[in-house]
Amino acid sequence: MLSQAPVPKSDGVSKGAVAGIAIGTALLGAAIAFFVAFILFKRRKRPSSASGLSPYDSSPELVALSKGPNPYVQEISQVPAPSGAAAAKRDMDLTDLAHSSDFLAGVLPQTADDRTVRDKVSMLFDQIQQHVENFYRDVHASITPSMESDLAKFGTSEVGMLELLQGSSMPTVAIKHALMGYVLAITSPDGGDKVVLFPGDVVGVGGKKQFGTPDLSPVYILYKRLAVHLHSAIQSNAQARLSDIREAAEHFALTFFPWANPTYGDQEKDEDLVQLISSALDLSIWLYGQPFIYEFLWEGVGRRGIVVSPGLTKATDSKGRIDDQRHVLLEPVVVST
């Protein structure tokens, strides 16, 4: 146990007490002097109204109504508020935000170079064509009236799918075109009524409605990148997604079953297509999180042949502005029939 030190006796006020009183008095005097100076300064800086009266001489509300706007309010209102359009006009490089915001740099998806984008998209296109080559064959198949409506949905305004299948000695080329368009449409954020797989929480507030507005394009690009980050950070319902993908795969397989390769069973064919569509959806979300707008380029089908894989273009520059000179990453692949 600690022992208490003996208290020395003193006749009167000790030297330490005197020093403490002196210091306390000095501090108190300094505080009073500071307070008085502050009051004098506030009175000297206090603005007057147009009538010469101080705004504080009566109710602030009455002064503001009868003598004109409060000068304090007027001064604040003259400061322009930041807006999305003003921020969008700044020459900000959307591909490198490391120096603009540590927070954004930490959460935005990493920017991929053109080669990486090209390789990922090319790999998907190769997988789609390989699926058709493995699970379908070039045979003449009879098309019943009940099949015509489903097959017609895979055609274009220029050439119908029925004509492509019946008028070619290689129907698998038409099936490649159909599967490519189908997979890209159902996994795209801009597929309109055909969008069934791309997550709605990522698309959000308007898609390409903002893309055509120069002031909003950079803001929209930042928005969609953050949307991809939030979607990736939150675990979605994987089972529901898989169920939707499986339904889409079965729909395509049933539509083109007359040309199916009997070497493989239906389950093997469907599972391969499920994996393919899942990969396409992941790629579509990944592209959506990049600081550019990408577009697939379909040439005129039936003019030089059939497009089995579209081209890929980059429609915006690094600052989010629409680029009139579209940068082509992939050329369309057209097969003569």
mmCIF file of C-alpha atoms in Angstrom:
data_model
loop_
_atom_site.group_PDB
_atom_site.id
_atom_site.type_symbol
_atom_site.label_atom_id
_atom_site.label_comp_id
_atom_site.label_asym_id
_atom_site.label_seq_id
_atom_site.Cartn_x
_atom_site.Cartn_y
_atom_site.Cartn_z
ATOM 1 C CA MET A 1 0.000 0.000 0.000
ATOM 2 C CA LEU A 2 1.295 3.407 -0.922
ATOM 3 C CA SER A 3 2.061 5.671 2.033
ATOM 4 C CA GLN A 4 0.983 9.292 1.971
ATOM 5 C CA ALA A 5 3.811 11.806 2.115
ATOM 6 C CA PRO A 6 3.679 14.071 5.168
ATOM 7 C CA VAL A 7 2.281 17.539 4.575
ATOM 8 C CA PRO A 8 4.740 20.215 5.641
ATOM 9 C CA LYS A 9 3.446 22.899 7.950
ATOM 10 C CA SER A 10 3.402 26.498 6.773
ATOM 11 C CA ASP A 11 2.841 29.790 8.445
ATOM 12 C CA GLY A 12 0.654 31.645 5.915
ATOM 13 C CA VAL A 13 0.562 31.220 2.145
ATOM 14 C CA SER A 14 3.254 29.070 0.593
ATOM 15 C CA LYS A 15 5.322 30.130 -2.400
ATOM 16 C CA GLY A 16 3.595 27.521 -4.601
ATOM 17 C CA ALA A 17 0.193 28.890 -3.746
ATOM 18 C CA VAL A 18 1.317 32.401 -4.541
ATOM 19 C CA ALA A 19 2.614 31.254 -7.910
ATOM 20 C CA GLY A 20 -0.637 29.427 -8.629
ATOM 21 C CA ILE A 21 -2.730 32.458 -7.793
ATOM 22 C CA ALA A 22 -0.595 34.599 -10.070
ATOM 23 C CA ILE A 23 -0.879 32.208 -12.961
ATOM 24 C CA GLY A 24 -4.629 31.827 -12.513
ATOM 25 C CA THR A 25 -5.117 35.567 -12.382
ATOM 26 C CA ALA A 26 -3.129 35.992 -15.595
ATOM 27 C CA LEU A 27 -5.156 33.344 -17.399
ATOM 28 C CA LEU A 28 -8.439 34.830 -16.227
ATOM 29 C CA GLY A 29 -7.352 38.284 -17.359
ATOM 30 C CA ALA A 30 -6.339 36.966 -20.758
ATOM 31 C CA ALA A 31 -9.704 35.251 -21.161
ATOM 32 C CA ILE A 32 -11.595 38.425 -20.254
ATOM 33 C CA ALA A 33 -9.467 40.473 -22.643
ATOM 34 C CA PHE A 34 -10.102 37.989 -25.428
ATOM 35 C CA PHE A 35 -13.856 38.076 -24.781
ATOM 36 C CA VAL A 36 -13.980 41.888 -24.818
ATOM 37 C CA ALA A 37 -11.918 42.025 -28.014
ATOM 38 C CA PHE A 38 -14.229 39.473 -29.621
ATOM 39 C CA ILE A 39 -17.338 41.559 -28.776
ATOM 40 C CA LEU A 40 -15.764 44.735 -30.146
ATOM 41 C CA PHE A 41 -14.706 42.932 -33.309
ATOM 42 C CA LYS A 42 -18.202 41.530 -33.901
ATOM 43 C CA ARG A 43 -19.757 44.987 -33.486
ATOM 44 C CA ARG A 44 -17.241 46.537 -35.868
ATOM 45 C CA LYS A 45 -17.903 43.847 -38.515
ATOM 46 C CA ARG A 46 -21.715 43.867 -38.075
ATOM 47 C CA PRO A 47 -23.319 44.977 -41.386
ATOM 48 C CA SER A 48 -26.081 47.492 -41.560
ATOM 49 C CA SER A 49 -29.261 47.311 -43.571
ATOM 50 C CA ALA A 50 -30.242 49.798 -46.271
ATOM 51 C CA SER A 51 -32.007 51.945 -43.652
ATOM 52 C CA GLY A 52 -28.918 52.138 -41.456
ATOM 53 C CA LEU A 53 -30.323 49.792 -38.837
ATOM 54 C CA SER A 54 -28.496 46.704 -37.843
ATOM 55 C CA PRO A 55 -30.238 43.432 -38.701
ATOM 56 C CA TYR A 56 -30.001 42.570 -35.020
ATOM 57 C CA ASP A 57 -31.912 45.726 -33.883
ATOM 58 C CA SER A 58 -35.205 43.921 -34.435
ATOM 59 C CA SER A 59 -36.537 40.538 -35.403
ATOM 60 C CA PRO A 60 -34.430 39.121 -38.274
ATOM 61 C CA GLU A 61 -37.569 37.901 -40.014
ATOM 62 C CA LEU A 62 -39.164 41.386 -39.966
ATOM 63 C CA VAL A 63 -35.977 43.072 -41.162
ATOM 64 C CA ALA A 64 -35.645 40.629 -44.007
ATOM 65 C CA LEU A 65 -39.242 41.206 -45.101
ATOM 66 C CA SER A 66 -39.453 44.957 -44.699
ATOM 67 C CA LYS A 67 -35.959 46.177 -45.447
ATOM 68 C CA GLY A 68 -34.831 43.738 -48.166
ATOM 69 C CA PRO A 69 -32.882 40.495 -48.141
ATOM 70 C CA ASN A 70 -30.576 39.689 -45.298
ATOM 71 C CA PRO A 71 -27.009 40.462 -46.392
ATOM 72 C CA TYR A 72 -25.818 37.217 -44.830
ATOM 73 C CA VAL A 73 -28.310 35.199 -46.854
ATOM 74 C CA GLN A 74 -27.442 37.125 -49.989
ATOM 75 C CA GLU A 75 -23.734 36.433 -49.549
ATOM 76 C CA ILE A 76 -24.311 32.712 -49.177
ATOM 77 C CA SER A 77 -26.694 32.511 -52.132
ATOM 78 C CA GLN A 78 -24.092 34.053 -54.407
ATOM 79 C CA VAL A 79 -21.839 31.017 -53.968
ATOM 80 C CA PRO A 80 -22.707 28.605 -56.798
ATOM 81 C CA ALA A 81 -23.662 25.135 -55.668
ATOM 82 C CA PRO A 82 -21.787 22.277 -57.319
ATOM 83 C CA SER A 83 -23.825 20.430 -59.896
ATOM 84 C CA GLY A 84 -23.413 17.202 -61.807
ATOM 85 C CA ALA A 85 -23.215 19.023 -65.101
ATOM 86 C CA ALA A 86 -20.475 21.346 -63.844
ATOM 87 C CA ALA A 87 -18.477 18.450 -62.480
ATOM 88 C CA ALA A 88 -18.928 16.561 -65.728
ATOM 89 C CA LYS A 89 -17.362 19.396 -67.712
ATOM 90 C CA ARG A 90 -14.077 19.065 -65.882
ATOM 91 C CA ASP A 91 -11.353 17.286 -67.788
ATOM 92 C CA MET A 92 -11.263 14.312 -65.473
ATOM 93 C CA ASP A 93 -9.617 11.152 -66.711
ATOM 94 C CA LEU A 94 -12.178 8.478 -65.849
ATOM 95 C CA THR A 95 -9.649 5.699 -66.429
ATOM 96 C CA ASP A 96 -7.374 6.923 -63.611
ATOM 97 C CA LEU A 97 -9.118 8.327 -60.534
ATOM 98 C CA ALA A 98 -6.317 7.500 -58.118
ATOM 99 C CA HIS A 99 -5.432 11.162 -57.625
ATOM 100 C CA SER A 100 -8.979 12.525 -57.607
ATOM 101 C CA SER A 101 -10.391 10.489 -54.758
ATOM 102 C CA ASP A 102 -8.810 7.835 -52.589
ATOM 103 C CA PHE A 103 -12.279 6.465 -51.895
ATOM 104 C CA LEU A 104 -13.224 6.105 -55.568
ATOM 105 C CA ALA A 105 -9.859 4.593 -56.393
ATOM 106 C CA GLY A 106 -10.468 1.962 -53.737
ATOM 107 C CA VAL A 107 -13.932 0.847 -54.824
ATOM 108 C CA LEU A 108 -14.130 1.277 -58.599
ATOM 109 C CA PRO A 109 -13.385 -1.792 -60.724
ATOM 110 C CA GLN A 110 -9.875 -1.850 -62.118
ATOM 111 C CA THR A 111 -9.583 -0.360 -65.593
ATOM 112 C CA ALA A 112 -8.703 -2.902 -68.280
ATOM 113 C CA ASP A 113 -6.655 -2.069 -71.349
ATOM 114 C CA ASP A 114 -7.888 -2.635 -74.889
ATOM 115 C CA ARG A 115 -6.005 -5.896 -75.267
ATOM 116 C CA THR A 116 -7.615 -7.401 -72.182
ATOM 117 C CA VAL A 117 -11.085 -6.387 -73.349
ATOM 118 C CA ARG A 118 -10.418 -7.745 -76.822
ATOM 119 C CA ASP A 119 -9.130 -11.072 -75.492
ATOM 120 C CA LYS A 120 -12.065 -11.593 -73.132
ATOM 121 C CA VAL A 121 -14.686 -10.835 -75.784
ATOM 122 C CA SER A 122 -12.887 -12.920 -78.421
ATOM 123 C CA MET A 123 -12.788 -15.875 -76.041
ATOM 124 C CA LEU A 124 -16.547 -15.669 -75.500
ATOM 125 C CA PHE A 125 -17.188 -15.474 -79.243
ATOM 126 C CA ASP A 126 -15.008 -18.534 -79.824
ATOM 127 C CA GLN A 127 -16.899 -20.462 -77.141
ATOM 128 C CA ILE A 128 -20.250 -19.625 -78.726
ATOM 129 C CA GLN A 129 -19.139 -20.818 -82.135
ATOM 130 C CA GLN A 130 -17.535 -23.914 -80.641
ATOM 131 C CA HIS A 131 -20.789 -24.811 -78.907
ATOM 132 C CA VAL A 132 -22.614 -24.833 -82.249
ATOM 133 C CA GLU A 133 -19.867 -26.835 -83.924
ATOM 134 C CA ASN A 134 -20.003 -29.459 -81.179
ATOM 135 C CA PHE A 135 -23.724 -29.812 -80.586
ATOM 136 C CA TYR A 136 -25.296 -29.058 -83.999
ATOM 137 C CA ARG A 137 -24.800 -30.347 -87.527
ATOM 138 C CA ASP A 138 -25.478 -29.386 -91.126
ATOM 139 C CA VAL A 139 -28.577 -31.358 -92.069
ATOM 140 C CA HIS A 140 -31.759 -30.506 -93.902
ATOM 141 C CA ALA A 141 -34.546 -30.437 -91.338
ATOM 142 C CA SER A 142 -38.250 -30.076 -91.867
ATOM 143 C CA ILE A 143 -39.738 -26.987 -90.239
ATOM 144 C CA THR A 144 -43.291 -27.401 -89.025
ATOM 145 C CA PRO A 145 -45.735 -24.471 -88.742
ATOM 146 C CA SER A 146 -45.512 -24.649 -84.951
ATOM 147 C CA MET A 147 -41.745 -24.049 -85.149
ATOM 148 C CA GLU A 148 -41.877 -21.081 -87.496
ATOM 149 C CA SER A 149 -42.910 -18.462 -84.943
ATOM 150 C CA ASP A 150 -40.142 -19.406 -82.505
ATOM 151 C CA LEU A 151 -37.482 -19.520 -85.231
ATOM 152 C CA ALA A 152 -38.627 -16.184 -86.669
ATOM 153 C CA LYS A 153 -37.772 -14.455 -83.375
ATOM 154 C CA PHE A 154 -34.087 -15.188 -83.969
ATOM 155 C CA GLY A 155 -34.042 -13.430 -87.330
ATOM 156 C CA THR A 156 -33.458 -9.810 -88.270
ATOM 157 C CA SER A 157 -35.418 -7.177 -90.142
ATOM 158 C CA GLU A 158 -33.227 -7.799 -93.201
ATOM 159 C CA VAL A 159 -33.141 -11.576 -93.358
ATOM 160 C CA GLY A 160 -35.404 -14.002 -91.512
ATOM 161 C CA MET A 161 -34.041 -17.025 -89.697
ATOM 162 C CA LEU A 162 -36.292 -19.364 -91.679
ATOM 163 C CA GLU A 163 -34.704 -18.211 -94.937
ATOM 164 C CA LEU A 164 -31.207 -18.526 -93.461
ATOM 165 C CA LEU A 165 -31.814 -22.098 -92.321
ATOM 166 C CA GLN A 166 -33.612 -23.346 -95.412
ATOM 167 C CA GLY A 167 -31.622 -21.452 -98.033
ATOM 168 C CA SER A 168 -28.147 -22.524 -96.937
ATOM 169 C CA SER A 169 -26.266 -25.778 -97.263
ATOM 170 C CA MET A 170 -24.663 -24.965 -93.890
ATOM 171 C CA PRO A 171 -27.471 -24.253 -91.418
ATOM 172 C CA THR A 172 -24.940 -24.293 -88.570
ATOM 173 C CA VAL A 173 -23.710 -20.906 -89.834
ATOM 174 C CA ALA A 174 -27.208 -19.511 -89.324
ATOM 175 C CA ILE A 175 -27.361 -21.189 -85.906
ATOM 176 C CA LYS A 176 -24.064 -19.520 -84.941
ATOM 177 C CA HIS A 177 -25.542 -16.173 -85.900
ATOM 178 C CA ALA A 178 -28.715 -16.924 -83.944
ATOM 179 C CA LEU A 179 -26.922 -18.101 -80.807
ATOM 180 C CA MET A 180 -24.496 -15.173 -80.859
ATOM 181 C CA GLY A 181 -27.283 -12.615 -81.095
ATOM 182 C CA TYR A 182 -29.378 -14.439 -78.513
ATOM 183 C CA VAL A 183 -26.639 -14.681 -75.876
ATOM 184 C CA LEU A 184 -25.533 -11.073 -76.300
ATOM 185 C CA ALA A 185 -29.124 -9.819 -76.148
ATOM 186 C CA ILE A 186 -30.232 -11.626 -72.996
ATOM 187 C CA THR A 187 -27.035 -10.665 -71.137
ATOM 188 C CA SER A 188 -26.960 -7.043 -72.306
ATOM 189 C CA PRO A 189 -28.050 -4.013 -70.237
ATOM 190 C CA ASP A 190 -29.441 -2.436 -73.425
ATOM 191 C CA GLY A 191 -31.442 -5.301 -74.836
ATOM 192 C CA GLY A 192 -34.844 -3.704 -74.313
ATOM 193 C CA ASP A 193 -37.604 -6.272 -73.994
ATOM 194 C CA LYS A 194 -35.087 -9.092 -74.436
ATOM 195 C CA VAL A 195 -33.274 -8.288 -71.204
ATOM 196 C CA VAL A 196 -33.961 -11.170 -68.859
ATOM 197 C CA LEU A 197 -30.612 -11.839 -67.183
ATOM 198 C CA PHE A 198 -28.685 -8.588 -66.722
ATOM 199 C CA PRO A 199 -29.256 -7.465 -63.101
ATOM 200 C CA GLY A 200 -31.718 -4.610 -62.836
ATOM 201 C CA ASP A 201 -29.983 -3.116 -59.795
ATOM 202 C CA VAL A 202 -26.912 -2.468 -61.956
ATOM 203 C CA VAL A 203 -28.798 -0.805 -64.819
ATOM 204 C CA GLY A 204 -30.427 1.589 -62.368
ATOM 205 C CA VAL A 205 -31.438 5.048 -63.494
ATOM 206 C CA GLY A 206 -31.553 5.070 -67.227
ATOM 207 C CA GLY A 207 -28.819 3.391 -69.192
ATOM 208 C CA LYS A 208 -28.162 5.102 -72.486
ATOM 209 C CA LYS A 209 -30.597 7.929 -71.814
ATOM 210 C CA GLN A 210 -27.611 9.640 -70.171
ATOM 211 C CA PHE A 211 -25.152 8.376 -72.762
ATOM 212 C CA GLY A 212 -26.450 10.756 -75.438
ATOM 213 C CA THR A 213 -26.136 13.846 -73.214
ATOM 214 C CA PRO A 214 -22.565 15.228 -73.246
ATOM 215 C CA ASP A 215 -22.820 16.769 -69.768
ATOM 216 C CA LEU A 216 -24.172 13.568 -68.227
ATOM 217 C CA SER A 217 -22.060 10.954 -70.012
ATOM 218 C CA PRO A 218 -19.114 11.160 -67.546
ATOM 219 C CA VAL A 219 -21.506 11.140 -64.587
ATOM 220 C CA TYR A 220 -23.332 8.141 -66.018
ATOM 221 C CA ILE A 221 -20.057 6.251 -66.495
ATOM 222 C CA LEU A 222 -19.075 6.862 -62.866
ATOM 223 C CA TYR A 223 -22.561 5.804 -61.767
ATOM 224 C CA LYS A 224 -22.507 2.499 -63.628
ATOM 225 C CA ARG A 225 -19.041 1.673 -62.331
ATOM 226 C CA LEU A 226 -20.179 2.223 -58.758
ATOM 227 C CA ALA A 227 -23.303 0.160 -59.478
ATOM 228 C CA VAL A 228 -21.124 -2.776 -60.561
ATOM 229 C CA HIS A 229 -19.071 -2.423 -57.377
ATOM 230 C CA LEU A 230 -22.184 -2.494 -55.191
ATOM 231 C CA HIS A 231 -23.617 -5.446 -57.101
ATOM 232 C CA SER A 232 -20.376 -7.387 -56.743
ATOM 233 C CA ALA A 233 -20.054 -6.570 -53.037
ATOM 234 C CA ILE A 234 -23.556 -7.801 -52.207
ATOM 235 C CA GLN A 235 -24.189 -11.509 -52.611
ATOM 236 C CA SER A 236 -27.112 -11.873 -55.005
ATOM 237 C CA ASN A 237 -29.481 -14.803 -55.310
ATOM 238 C CA ALA A 238 -27.247 -17.182 -57.238
ATOM 239 C CA GLN A 239 -29.916 -19.882 -57.358
ATOM 240 C CA ALA A 240 -32.458 -17.599 -59.039
ATOM 241 C CA ARG A 241 -29.849 -16.458 -61.543
ATOM 242 C CA LEU A 242 -28.928 -20.047 -62.392
ATOM 243 C CA SER A 243 -32.593 -20.934 -62.840
ATOM 244 C CA ASP A 244 -33.110 -18.058 -65.289
ATOM 245 C CA ILE A 245 -29.979 -18.997 -67.234
ATOM 246 C CA ARG A 246 -31.067 -22.613 -67.445
ATOM 247 C CA GLU A 247 -34.493 -21.594 -68.743
ATOM 248 C CA ALA A 248 -32.876 -19.418 -71.422
ATOM 249 C CA ALA A 249 -30.569 -22.251 -72.478
ATOM 250 C CA GLU A 250 -33.433 -24.734 -72.738
ATOM 251 C CA HIS A 251 -35.439 -22.270 -74.839
ATOM 252 C CA PHE A 252 -32.700 -22.044 -77.450
ATOM 253 C CA ALA A 253 -32.057 -25.791 -77.446
ATOM 254 C CA LEU A 254 -35.736 -26.618 -77.980
ATOM 255 C CA THR A 255 -36.040 -24.102 -80.815
ATOM 256 C CA PHE A 256 -33.131 -25.570 -82.799
ATOM 257 C CA PHE A 257 -33.474 -29.222 -81.778
ATOM 258 C CA PRO A 258 -33.983 -30.481 -85.395
ATOM 259 C CA TRP A 259 -30.306 -29.661 -86.098
ATOM 260 C CA ALA A 260 -28.939 -31.116 -82.842
ATOM 261 C CA ASN A 261 -26.002 -33.503 -83.038
ATOM 262 C CA PRO A 262 -27.207 -36.913 -81.762
ATOM 263 C CA THR A 263 -23.691 -37.740 -80.593
ATOM 264 C CA TYR A 264 -24.323 -35.683 -77.472
ATOM 265 C CA GLY A 265 -27.205 -35.952 -75.059
ATOM 266 C CA ASP A 266 -29.591 -33.105 -74.315
ATOM 267 C CA GLN A 267 -28.315 -32.703 -70.759
ATOM 268 C CA GLU A 268 -24.704 -32.320 -71.855
ATOM 269 C CA LYS A 269 -25.682 -29.820 -74.526
ATOM 270 C CA ASP A 270 -27.846 -27.795 -72.136
ATOM 271 C CA GLU A 271 -25.211 -27.720 -69.392
ATOM 272 C CA ASP A 272 -22.589 -26.475 -71.820
ATOM 273 C CA LEU A 273 -24.897 -23.674 -72.937
ATOM 274 C CA VAL A 274 -25.698 -22.792 -69.315
ATOM 275 C CA GLN A 275 -22.001 -22.335 -68.606
ATOM 276 C CA LEU A 276 -21.610 -20.295 -71.778
ATOM 277 C CA ILE A 277 -24.479 -17.929 -70.946
ATOM 278 C CA SER A 278 -23.204 -17.552 -67.380
ATOM 279 C CA SER A 279 -19.770 -16.563 -68.703
ATOM 280 C CA ALA A 280 -21.384 -14.097 -71.108
ATOM 281 C CA LEU A 281 -23.342 -12.490 -68.265
ATOM 282 C CA ASP A 282 -20.220 -12.127 -66.135
ATOM 283 C CA LEU A 283 -18.422 -10.546 -69.080
ATOM 284 C CA SER A 284 -21.298 -8.153 -69.725
ATOM 285 C CA ILE A 285 -21.310 -6.972 -66.103
ATOM 286 C CA TRP A 286 -17.525 -6.624 -66.179
ATOM 287 C CA LEU A 287 -17.662 -4.503 -69.343
ATOM 288 C CA TYR A 288 -20.379 -2.377 -67.751
ATOM 289 C CA GLY A 289 -17.997 -1.556 -64.906
ATOM 290 C CA GLN A 290 -15.316 -0.238 -67.253
ATOM 291 C CA PRO A 291 -14.863 3.534 -67.831
ATOM 292 C CA PHE A 292 -16.009 3.268 -71.446
ATOM 293 C CA ILE A 293 -19.154 2.552 -73.423
ATOM 294 C CA TYR A 294 -18.769 -0.485 -75.681
ATOM 295 C CA GLU A 295 -20.988 -1.372 -78.627
ATOM 296 C CA PHE A 296 -21.298 -4.463 -80.780
ATOM 297 C CA LEU A 297 -21.222 -3.830 -84.504
ATOM 298 C CA TRP A 298 -23.442 -5.998 -86.713
ATOM 299 C CA GLU A 299 -22.926 -5.605 -90.445
ATOM 300 C CA GLY A 300 -25.739 -6.014 -92.914
ATOM 301 C CA VAL A 301 -26.721 -9.650 -92.666
ATOM 302 C CA GLY A 302 -27.223 -11.296 -96.043
ATOM 303 C CA ARG A 303 -25.227 -8.779 -98.052
ATOM 304 C CA ARG A 304 -21.792 -10.367 -97.839
ATOM 305 C CA GLY A 305 -22.857 -13.425 -95.915
ATOM 306 C CA ILE A 306 -23.894 -14.130 -92.340
ATOM 307 C CA VAL A 307 -22.315 -12.452 -89.320
ATOM 308 C CA VAL A 308 -21.283 -15.199 -86.915
ATOM 309 C CA SER A 309 -19.651 -12.767 -84.480
ATOM 310 C CA PRO A 310 -20.100 -8.983 -84.344
ATOM 311 C CA GLY A 311 -17.429 -6.342 -84.138
ATOM 312 C CA LEU A 312 -16.646 -4.496 -80.926
ATOM 313 C CA THR A 313 -16.184 -0.731 -80.752
ATOM 314 C CA LYS A 314 -15.336 1.690 -77.947
ATOM 315 C CA ALA A 315 -17.772 4.586 -78.225
ATOM 316 C CA THR A 316 -16.333 6.999 -75.612
ATOM 317 C CA ASP A 317 -12.936 8.431 -74.767
ATOM 318 C CA SER A 318 -11.135 8.381 -71.415
ATOM 319 C CA LYS A 319 -13.060 11.451 -70.214
ATOM 320 C CA GLY A 320 -16.486 9.955 -70.907
ATOM 321 C CA ARG A 321 -17.161 11.994 -74.029
ATOM 322 C CA ILE A 322 -18.747 10.479 -77.123
ATOM 323 C CA ASP A 323 -15.984 9.705 -79.595
ATOM 324 C CA ASP A 324 -16.951 10.384 -83.206
ATOM 325 C CA GLN A 325 -14.031 8.235 -84.315
ATOM 326 C CA ARG A 326 -15.099 4.946 -82.786
ATOM 327 C CA HIS A 327 -12.129 2.824 -81.784
ATOM 328 C CA VAL A 328 -12.615 -0.645 -83.282
ATOM 329 C CA LEU A 329 -11.382 -3.439 -81.035
ATOM 330 C CA LEU A 330 -12.790 -6.337 -83.069
ATOM 331 C CA GLU A 331 -13.935 -6.594 -86.656
ATOM 332 C CA PRO A 332 -17.132 -8.517 -87.495
ATOM 333 C CA VAL A 333 -16.664 -12.060 -88.744
ATOM 334 C CA VAL A 334 -18.806 -12.742 -91.821
ATOM 335 C CA VAL A 335 -19.188 -16.193 -93.382
ATOM 336 C CA SER A 336 -20.320 -16.524 -97.003
ATOM 337 C CA THR A 337 -23.121 -18.983 -97.647
#
